[in-house]
Coordinates of C-alpha atoms in Angstrom, one line a residue:
M1115 CA 169.8 -3.3 -282.7
E1116 CA 172.8 -1.4 -284.0
R1117 CA 172.7 0.9 -280.9
E1118 CA 172.8 -2.0 -278.5
H1119 CA 175.7 -3.5 -280.4
V1120 CA 177.6 -0.2 -280.1
K1121 CA 176.9 -0.1 -276.4
E1122 CA 178.1 -3.6 -275.9
E1123 CA 181.3 -2.9 -277.9
I1124 CA 182.0 0.2 -275.8
K1125 CA 181.5 -1.8 -272.6
Q1126 CA 183.8 -4.5 -273.8
I1127 CA 186.5 -2.0 -274.8
Y1128 CA 186.3 -0.5 -271.3
R1129 CA 186.5 -3.8 -269.5
D1130 CA 189.4 -5.0 -271.7
H1131 CA 191.6 -1.9 -271.3
Y1132 CA 190.6 -0.2 -268.0
N1133 CA 193.2 -1.9 -265.8
D1134 CA 196.1 -1.4 -268.2
V1135 CA 195.3 2.3 -268.7
Y1136 CA 194.8 2.8 -264.9
K1137 CA 198.2 1.1 -264.2
F1138 CA 199.9 3.2 -266.8
L1139 CA 198.5 6.4 -265.3
V1140 CA 199.4 5.3 -261.7
A1141 CA 203.0 4.8 -262.9
F1142 CA 202.8 8.3 -264.4
T1143 CA 201.2 10.2 -261.5
N1144 CA 202.1 8.1 -258.5
T1145 CA 198.6 8.8 -257.1
R1146 CA 195.6 6.6 -257.3
N1147 CA 192.9 9.3 -257.1
E1148 CA 194.4 11.3 -259.9
S1149 CA 194.9 8.1 -261.9
E1150 CA 191.2 7.2 -261.5
D1151 CA 190.2 10.6 -262.8
L1152 CA 192.6 10.6 -265.6
T1153 CA 191.6 7.0 -266.6
Q1154 CA 188.0 8.3 -266.9
E1155 CA 189.2 11.2 -269.0
V1156 CA 191.0 8.7 -271.3
F1157 CA 187.8 6.7 -271.9
I1158 CA 185.7 9.9 -272.4
R1159 CA 188.1 11.1 -275.1
L1160 CA 188.2 7.6 -276.6
F1161 CA 184.5 7.2 -276.9
K1162 CA 184.0 10.7 -278.3
S1163 CA 186.6 10.0 -281.0
L1164 CA 185.8 6.3 -281.6
P1165 CA 184.1 7.0 -284.9
K1166 CA 187.4 8.5 -286.1
F1167 CA 189.4 5.4 -285.4
K1168 CA 190.5 4.1 -288.8
G1169 CA 192.0 0.8 -287.6
E1170 CA 195.5 1.8 -289.0
S1171 CA 196.9 0.7 -285.6
Q1172 CA 195.7 -1.7 -282.9
L1173 CA 193.0 -0.3 -280.7
K1174 CA 195.2 -0.7 -277.6
T1175 CA 197.9 1.4 -279.2
W1176 CA 195.4 4.1 -280.0
I1177 CA 194.0 4.0 -276.4
F1178 CA 197.5 4.3 -275.0
S1179 CA 198.3 7.3 -277.3
I1180 CA 195.2 9.0 -275.8
A1181 CA 196.4 8.0 -272.3
R1182 CA 199.8 9.5 -273.0
N1183 CA 198.2 12.7 -274.2
V1184 CA 195.9 12.9 -271.1
A1185 CA 199.0 12.3 -268.9
I1186 CA 201.0 15.1 -270.6
D1187 CA 198.0 17.5 -270.4
H1188 CA 197.7 16.7 -266.7
L1189 CA 201.5 17.3 -266.2
K1190 CA 201.3 20.7 -268.0
K1191 CA 198.3 21.7 -265.9
C1192 CA 200.1 20.8 -262.7
R1193 CA 203.2 22.7 -263.8
R1194 CA 201.1 25.8 -264.6
Q1195 CA 199.4 25.6 -261.2
Q1196 CA 202.7 25.3 -259.4
L1197 CA 204.2 28.2 -261.3
V1198 CA 201.2 30.4 -260.5
S1199 CA 201.4 29.4 -256.8
D1200 CA 205.1 30.1 -256.7
I1201 CA 204.7 33.5 -258.2
I1202 CA 201.9 34.4 -255.8
L1203 CA 203.9 33.2 -252.8
K1204 CA 207.0 35.1 -254.0
F1205 CA 205.2 38.4 -254.3
M1206 CA 202.9 38.2 -251.3
P1207 CA 203.9 41.0 -248.9
S1208 CA 205.3 39.8 -245.6
K1209 CA 204.8 41.8 -242.4
D1210 CA 208.6 41.4 -241.9
K1211 CA 209.5 43.3 -245.1
T1212 CA 210.8 46.8 -245.2
T1213 CA 209.0 49.5 -247.2
E1214 CA 211.8 49.2 -249.8
E1215 CA 211.3 45.5 -250.1
L1216 CA 207.5 46.0 -250.5
I1217 CA 208.1 48.5 -253.3
E1218 CA 210.5 46.1 -255.1
A1219 CA 208.0 43.3 -254.8
K1220 CA 205.3 45.6 -256.3
E1221 CA 207.6 46.5 -259.2
D1222 CA 208.3 42.8 -259.7
I1223 CA 204.6 42.0 -259.8
D1224 CA 204.1 44.8 -262.3
T1225 CA 206.9 43.3 -264.4
V1226 CA 205.3 39.9 -264.3
Y1227 CA 201.9 41.3 -265.4
A1228 CA 203.5 43.3 -268.2
S1229 CA 205.3 40.1 -269.4
L1230 CA 202.1 38.1 -269.3
R1231 CA 200.3 40.8 -271.4

């Protein structure tokens, strides 16, 4: 009986807050597909940590703090991916480059790897 009660409570939380979380994330990402994925991630994190909720704030406030953290994590991930892409594109040898430019690019790549280590 208790397990059924918990399942119903989880379903109700999802129904009550899904649209608000989704709209928040659409405003943050400007893309519906990413927002749908991120909304699912918010509720996964929420349900995993629900036993830790102490009720010191409203449930909606807590859900939106999770949504904010998911959005920030997503933004950081996107920035890292863009940085790596930019670095790779910058150091990709071009057929139009001279031998000297290729050597400089190789040295730059070595410097990046040394810095990362």
